[in-house]
Amino acid sequence: AQSVSQHNHHVILSEAASLELGCNYSYGGTVNLFWYVQYPGQHLQLLLKYFSGDPLVKGIKGFEAEFIKSKFSFNLRKPSVQWSDTAEYFCAVTPGSSASKIIFGSGTRLSIRP
Amino acid sequence: DAGVTQSPTHLIKTRGQQVTLRCSPKSGHDTVSWYQQALGQGPQFIFQYYEEEERQRGNFPDRFSGHQFPNYSSELNVNALLLGDSALYLCASSRGTGSGNYGYTFGSGTRLTVV
């Protein structure tokens, strides 16, 4: 069965620290990959997505992610976090052949100390 | 503004009761998907509606049913509520069923508490 694993449940960083959130997926075929963010009390928002092409994807608010096919990974990075990045981050995948159902990871809660 | 409107925002029901949640998709979107997000978990796919028909379904029992109206809005119905149905229910709209390229827009959700 298809699945997404996020290894860090809660990450606590100080402002200006670098961030990397891990994501691995389980699916043998072509996939579309996403990172969503959920700020406290707000709806899920798309941070970035990968469909094909350059495996290094840049998203909003200075976030980027790298698709490494051989490792089935799609880690999220940001060189310098801000207090406003405090949120829940979800990695997600849709099978490339039938991109109708999103499979989400369990999420990583990011807390930034001012 | 999410563009997707869900109502109500909060709801408290008793075990065994039935509940109906509503979703109005973003303008220009014709497909509605429903997700259940339990506390501390990622959203889990319930089902998707397109052209007023259920097109795809996740691993949820028949107590969960839905409907899509001609104006693309949708309802999620849950019968015989269990304590474990307590969760945030998210609606996501998109254009077409193969939405990897067009993307989804999520609503803010309905928080259902079953007591």
Short mmCIF file of N, CA and C in Angstrom, two decimals, chain A:
data_model
loop_
_atom_site.label_atom_id
_atom_site.label_comp_id
_atom_site.label_asym_id
_atom_site.label_seq_id
_atom_site.Cartn_x
_atom_site.Cartn_y
_atom_site.Cartn_z
N ALA A 1 0.84 -1.19 0.00
CA ALA A 1 0.00 0.00 0.00
C ALA A 1 0.88 1.25 0.00
N GLN A 2 0.36 2.29 -0.63
CA GLN A 2 1.12 3.54 -0.67
C GLN A 2 1.11 4.19 0.71
N SER A 3 2.24 4.76 1.08
CA SER A 3 2.32 5.43 2.38
C SER A 3 3.37 6.52 2.34
N VAL A 4 3.27 7.43 3.28
CA VAL A 4 4.23 8.52 3.43
C VAL A 4 4.69 8.55 4.88
N SER A 5 5.99 8.60 5.08
CA SER A 5 6.55 8.61 6.43
C SER A 5 7.27 9.93 6.70
N GLN A 6 6.90 10.55 7.80
CA GLN A 6 7.61 11.73 8.25
C GLN A 6 8.22 11.36 9.61
N HIS A 7 9.51 11.40 9.67
CA HIS A 7 10.21 10.80 10.80
C HIS A 7 10.23 11.71 12.03
N ASN A 8 10.12 13.00 11.82
CA ASN A 8 10.17 13.94 12.93
C ASN A 8 8.76 14.36 13.29
N HIS A 9 8.33 14.06 14.51
CA HIS A 9 6.97 14.45 14.91
C HIS A 9 6.95 15.90 15.39
N HIS A 10 8.00 16.30 16.10
CA HIS A 10 8.05 17.66 16.62
C HIS A 10 9.50 18.14 16.54
N VAL A 11 9.69 19.27 15.90
CA VAL A 11 11.01 19.87 15.77
C VAL A 11 10.98 21.25 16.39
N ILE A 12 11.97 21.52 17.23
CA ILE A 12 12.07 22.83 17.89
C ILE A 12 13.39 23.46 17.48
N LEU A 13 13.30 24.67 16.92
CA LEU A 13 14.48 25.39 16.46
C LEU A 13 14.46 26.82 16.95
N SER A 14 15.62 27.43 16.97
CA SER A 14 15.71 28.86 17.24
C SER A 14 15.65 29.61 15.91
N GLU A 15 15.23 30.86 15.97
CA GLU A 15 15.20 31.68 14.76
C GLU A 15 16.59 31.71 14.12
N ALA A 16 16.60 31.71 12.79
CA ALA A 16 17.81 31.75 11.96
C ALA A 16 18.47 30.39 11.82
N ALA A 17 17.99 29.39 12.52
CA ALA A 17 18.55 28.05 12.35
C ALA A 17 18.11 27.49 11.00
N SER A 18 18.86 26.50 10.52
CA SER A 18 18.48 25.85 9.27
C SER A 18 17.52 24.70 9.57
N LEU A 19 16.69 24.41 8.60
CA LEU A 19 15.64 23.41 8.78
C LEU A 19 15.75 22.34 7.71
N GLU A 20 15.59 21.10 8.13
CA GLU A 20 15.37 20.01 7.18
C GLU A 20 14.38 19.03 7.79
N LEU A 21 13.28 18.83 7.11
CA LEU A 21 12.26 17.87 7.55
C LEU A 21 12.27 16.69 6.59
N GLY A 22 12.35 15.49 7.15
CA GLY A 22 12.45 14.30 6.34
C GLY A 22 11.09 13.77 5.88
N CYS A 23 11.08 13.21 4.67
CA CYS A 23 9.87 12.60 4.12
C CYS A 23 10.29 11.46 3.21
N ASN A 24 9.72 10.29 3.44
CA ASN A 24 9.92 9.15 2.56
C ASN A 24 8.57 8.59 2.16
N TYR A 25 8.48 8.12 0.94
CA TYR A 25 7.21 7.58 0.48
C TYR A 25 7.41 6.15 -0.01
N SER A 26 6.31 5.44 -0.05
CA SER A 26 6.34 4.07 -0.51
C SER A 26 5.39 3.93 -1.68
N TYR A 27 5.96 3.88 -2.88
CA TYR A 27 5.16 3.67 -4.10
C TYR A 27 6.13 3.43 -5.22
N GLY A 28 5.89 2.39 -6.01
CA GLY A 28 6.86 1.99 -7.02
C GLY A 28 6.79 2.75 -8.32
N GLY A 29 5.69 3.44 -8.59
CA GLY A 29 5.52 4.08 -9.88
C GLY A 29 5.80 5.57 -9.83
N THR A 30 5.33 6.25 -10.87
CA THR A 30 5.49 7.70 -10.94
C THR A 30 4.61 8.38 -9.90
N VAL A 31 5.18 9.37 -9.25
CA VAL A 31 4.41 10.07 -8.22
C VAL A 31 4.52 11.58 -8.39
N ASN A 32 3.54 12.27 -7.88
CA ASN A 32 3.62 13.71 -7.68
C ASN A 32 3.81 13.93 -6.19
N LEU A 33 4.67 14.86 -5.83
CA LEU A 33 5.03 15.06 -4.43
C LEU A 33 4.71 16.48 -3.99
N PHE A 34 4.27 16.61 -2.76
CA PHE A 34 3.84 17.90 -2.24
C PHE A 34 4.33 18.09 -0.80
N TRP A 35 4.49 19.34 -0.44
CA TRP A 35 4.57 19.74 0.95
C TRP A 35 3.47 20.77 1.20
N TYR A 36 2.67 20.49 2.23
CA TYR A 36 1.63 21.41 2.66
C TYR A 36 1.99 21.94 4.05
N VAL A 37 1.51 23.14 4.34
CA VAL A 37 1.71 23.74 5.66
C VAL A 37 0.35 24.13 6.24
N GLN A 38 0.23 23.95 7.54
CA GLN A 38 -1.01 24.30 8.23
C GLN A 38 -0.64 25.19 9.41
N TYR A 39 -0.81 26.50 9.25
CA TYR A 39 -0.55 27.43 10.34
C TYR A 39 -1.67 27.31 11.37
N PRO A 40 -1.39 27.62 12.62
CA PRO A 40 -2.41 27.47 13.67
C PRO A 40 -3.71 28.14 13.30
N GLY A 41 -4.79 27.37 13.31
CA GLY A 41 -6.11 27.90 13.03
C GLY A 41 -6.40 28.20 11.58
N GLN A 42 -5.50 27.81 10.69
CA GLN A 42 -5.71 28.10 9.27
C GLN A 42 -5.84 26.82 8.45
N HIS A 43 -6.20 27.00 7.18
CA HIS A 43 -6.38 25.85 6.31
C HIS A 43 -5.04 25.38 5.76
N LEU A 44 -5.03 24.18 5.23
CA LEU A 44 -3.85 23.64 4.59
C LEU A 44 -3.49 24.48 3.36
N GLN A 45 -2.21 24.80 3.25
CA GLN A 45 -1.75 25.57 2.10
C GLN A 45 -0.60 24.84 1.43
N LEU A 46 -0.54 24.93 0.12
CA LEU A 46 0.52 24.29 -0.63
C LEU A 46 1.81 25.11 -0.53
N LEU A 47 2.88 24.45 -0.08
CA LEU A 47 4.19 25.10 -0.01
C LEU A 47 4.94 24.93 -1.34
N LEU A 48 4.95 23.72 -1.83
CA LEU A 48 5.63 23.43 -3.08
C LEU A 48 5.19 22.07 -3.59
N LYS A 49 5.51 21.81 -4.87
CA LYS A 49 5.12 20.54 -5.47
C LYS A 49 6.16 20.13 -6.51
N TYR A 50 6.26 18.83 -6.70
CA TYR A 50 7.14 18.27 -7.72
C TYR A 50 6.33 17.32 -8.59
N PHE A 51 6.41 17.54 -9.93
CA PHE A 51 5.78 16.62 -10.86
C PHE A 51 6.83 15.93 -11.72
N SER A 52 7.77 16.73 -12.23
CA SER A 52 8.82 16.18 -13.08
C SER A 52 9.88 17.26 -13.26
N GLY A 53 10.98 16.90 -13.92
CA GLY A 53 12.02 17.89 -14.21
C GLY A 53 13.03 18.03 -13.10
N ASP A 54 13.49 19.25 -12.87
CA ASP A 54 14.52 19.53 -11.88
C ASP A 54 14.08 19.00 -10.52
N PRO A 55 14.85 18.10 -9.92
CA PRO A 55 14.45 17.51 -8.64
C PRO A 55 14.53 18.48 -7.47
N LEU A 56 15.17 19.62 -7.67
CA LEU A 56 15.21 20.64 -6.62
C LEU A 56 14.10 21.65 -6.89
N VAL A 57 13.14 21.66 -6.00
CA VAL A 57 11.95 22.47 -6.21
C VAL A 57 11.93 23.63 -5.22
N LYS A 58 11.66 24.80 -5.71
CA LYS A 58 11.56 25.96 -4.83
C LYS A 58 10.10 26.33 -4.64
N GLY A 59 9.74 26.63 -3.39
CA GLY A 59 8.37 26.98 -3.09
C GLY A 59 8.26 28.38 -2.52
N ILE A 60 7.14 28.61 -1.84
CA ILE A 60 6.91 29.92 -1.25
C ILE A 60 7.68 30.07 0.05
N LYS A 61 7.88 31.32 0.48
CA LYS A 61 8.45 31.66 1.78
C LYS A 61 9.84 31.08 1.98
N GLY A 62 10.60 30.91 0.91
CA GLY A 62 11.98 30.47 1.02
C GLY A 62 12.20 28.98 1.21
N PHE A 63 11.14 28.21 1.13
CA PHE A 63 11.25 26.76 1.28
C PHE A 63 11.67 26.11 -0.04
N GLU A 64 12.37 25.00 0.07
CA GLU A 64 12.72 24.19 -1.09
C GLU A 64 12.69 22.73 -0.67
N ALA A 65 12.61 21.86 -1.67
CA ALA A 65 12.61 20.43 -1.40
C ALA A 65 13.36 19.73 -2.52
N GLU A 66 13.98 18.62 -2.16
CA GLU A 66 14.73 17.86 -3.15
C GLU A 66 14.17 16.46 -3.28
N PHE A 67 13.84 16.08 -4.49
CA PHE A 67 13.35 14.75 -4.78
C PHE A 67 14.54 13.85 -5.10
N ILE A 68 14.74 12.81 -4.32
CA ILE A 68 15.78 11.83 -4.59
C ILE A 68 15.09 10.50 -4.85
N LYS A 69 14.97 10.17 -6.13
CA LYS A 69 14.18 9.01 -6.53
C LYS A 69 14.73 7.72 -5.94
N SER A 70 16.05 7.59 -5.93
CA SER A 70 16.67 6.35 -5.46
C SER A 70 16.43 6.11 -3.97
N LYS A 71 16.15 7.18 -3.25
CA LYS A 71 15.89 7.07 -1.81
C LYS A 71 14.41 7.23 -1.48
N PHE A 72 13.59 7.39 -2.48
CA PHE A 72 12.14 7.62 -2.27
C PHE A 72 11.94 8.74 -1.24
N SER A 73 12.73 9.80 -1.38
CA SER A 73 12.65 10.87 -0.39
C SER A 73 12.31 12.20 -1.04
N PHE A 74 11.76 13.08 -0.23
CA PHE A 74 11.37 14.43 -0.67
C PHE A 74 11.47 15.33 0.54
N ASN A 75 12.70 15.62 0.95
CA ASN A 75 12.93 16.39 2.17
C ASN A 75 12.74 17.88 1.96
N LEU A 76 12.19 18.51 2.95
CA LEU A 76 11.92 19.95 2.93
C LEU A 76 13.04 20.69 3.64
N ARG A 77 13.48 21.81 3.05
CA ARG A 77 14.58 22.57 3.65
C ARG A 77 14.27 24.06 3.63
N LYS A 78 14.89 24.74 4.60
CA LYS A 78 14.89 26.21 4.61
C LYS A 78 16.17 26.64 5.31
N PRO A 79 16.95 27.51 4.70
CA PRO A 79 18.25 27.85 5.27
C PRO A 79 18.17 28.62 6.58
N SER A 80 17.13 29.43 6.76
CA SER A 80 17.05 30.25 7.96
C SER A 80 15.58 30.44 8.34
N VAL A 81 15.14 29.81 9.41
CA VAL A 81 13.72 29.86 9.77
C VAL A 81 13.40 31.13 10.55
N GLN A 82 12.11 31.47 10.51
CA GLN A 82 11.60 32.62 11.24
C GLN A 82 10.52 32.14 12.20
N TRP A 83 10.22 32.98 13.19
CA TRP A 83 9.19 32.62 14.15
C TRP A 83 7.87 32.32 13.45
N SER A 84 7.61 33.03 12.35
CA SER A 84 6.35 32.87 11.63
C SER A 84 6.26 31.51 10.89
N ASP A 85 7.34 30.75 10.88
CA ASP A 85 7.30 29.42 10.27
C ASP A 85 6.71 28.37 11.21
N THR A 86 6.40 28.76 12.43
CA THR A 86 5.77 27.84 13.37
C THR A 86 4.46 27.33 12.78
N ALA A 87 4.37 26.02 12.59
CA ALA A 87 3.21 25.43 11.90
C ALA A 87 3.37 23.91 11.89
N GLU A 88 2.36 23.25 11.31
CA GLU A 88 2.42 21.81 11.06
C GLU A 88 2.72 21.63 9.58
N TYR A 89 3.67 20.75 9.27
CA TYR A 89 4.08 20.53 7.89
C TYR A 89 3.76 19.09 7.49
N PHE A 90 3.11 18.96 6.33
CA PHE A 90 2.70 17.64 5.85
C PHE A 90 3.33 17.37 4.49
N CYS A 91 3.97 16.23 4.40
CA CYS A 91 4.44 15.72 3.12
C CYS A 91 3.32 14.89 2.52
N ALA A 92 3.15 14.91 1.20
CA ALA A 92 2.04 14.19 0.59
C ALA A 92 2.44 13.70 -0.79
N VAL A 93 1.74 12.69 -1.26
CA VAL A 93 2.02 12.10 -2.57
C VAL A 93 0.71 11.74 -3.26
N THR A 94 0.69 11.88 -4.57
CA THR A 94 -0.37 11.31 -5.38
C THR A 94 0.28 10.46 -6.46
N PRO A 95 -0.29 9.28 -6.71
CA PRO A 95 0.24 8.46 -7.81
C PRO A 95 0.13 9.22 -9.11
N GLY A 96 1.17 9.19 -9.91
CA GLY A 96 1.19 9.98 -11.12
C GLY A 96 0.13 9.61 -12.12
N SER A 97 -0.28 8.33 -12.11
CA SER A 97 -1.24 7.89 -13.11
C SER A 97 -2.67 8.23 -12.75
N SER A 98 -2.91 8.50 -11.49
CA SER A 98 -4.27 8.79 -11.04
C SER A 98 -4.21 9.79 -9.91
N ALA A 99 -3.98 11.01 -10.30
CA ALA A 99 -3.69 12.04 -9.29
C ALA A 99 -4.96 12.58 -8.67
N SER A 100 -5.75 11.71 -8.09
CA SER A 100 -6.98 12.18 -7.50
C SER A 100 -7.00 12.04 -5.99
N LYS A 101 -6.23 11.14 -5.44
CA LYS A 101 -6.25 10.93 -4.00
C LYS A 101 -4.89 11.32 -3.43
N ILE A 102 -4.89 12.21 -2.45
CA ILE A 102 -3.64 12.62 -1.82
C ILE A 102 -3.41 11.74 -0.60
N ILE A 103 -2.22 11.20 -0.51
CA ILE A 103 -1.82 10.43 0.67
C ILE A 103 -0.88 11.30 1.48
N PHE A 104 -1.28 11.60 2.71
CA PHE A 104 -0.50 12.49 3.57
C PHE A 104 0.32 11.70 4.58
N GLY A 105 1.45 12.29 4.95
CA GLY A 105 2.18 11.80 6.10
C GLY A 105 1.49 12.28 7.37
N SER A 106 2.01 11.86 8.50
CA SER A 106 1.39 12.18 9.78
C SER A 106 1.71 13.59 10.25
N GLY A 107 2.62 14.26 9.57
CA GLY A 107 2.90 15.65 9.89
C GLY A 107 4.07 15.84 10.83
N THR A 108 4.71 17.00 10.73
CA THR A 108 5.77 17.40 11.65
C THR A 108 5.41 18.77 12.20
N ARG A 109 5.36 18.84 13.52
CA ARG A 109 5.07 20.13 14.15
C ARG A 109 6.38 20.88 14.33
N LEU A 110 6.44 22.07 13.79
CA LEU A 110 7.65 22.90 13.88
C LEU A 110 7.38 24.05 14.83
N SER A 111 8.19 24.14 15.87
CA SER A 111 8.10 25.25 16.82
C SER A 111 9.39 26.06 16.73
N ILE A 112 9.23 27.37 16.56
CA ILE A 112 10.39 28.25 16.46
C ILE A 112 10.46 29.13 17.69
N ARG A 113 11.59 29.09 18.36
CA ARG A 113 11.81 29.95 19.54
C ARG A 113 12.28 31.32 19.05
N PRO A 114 11.61 32.39 19.52
CA PRO A 114 12.01 33.72 19.05
C PRO A 114 13.36 34.14 19.62
#
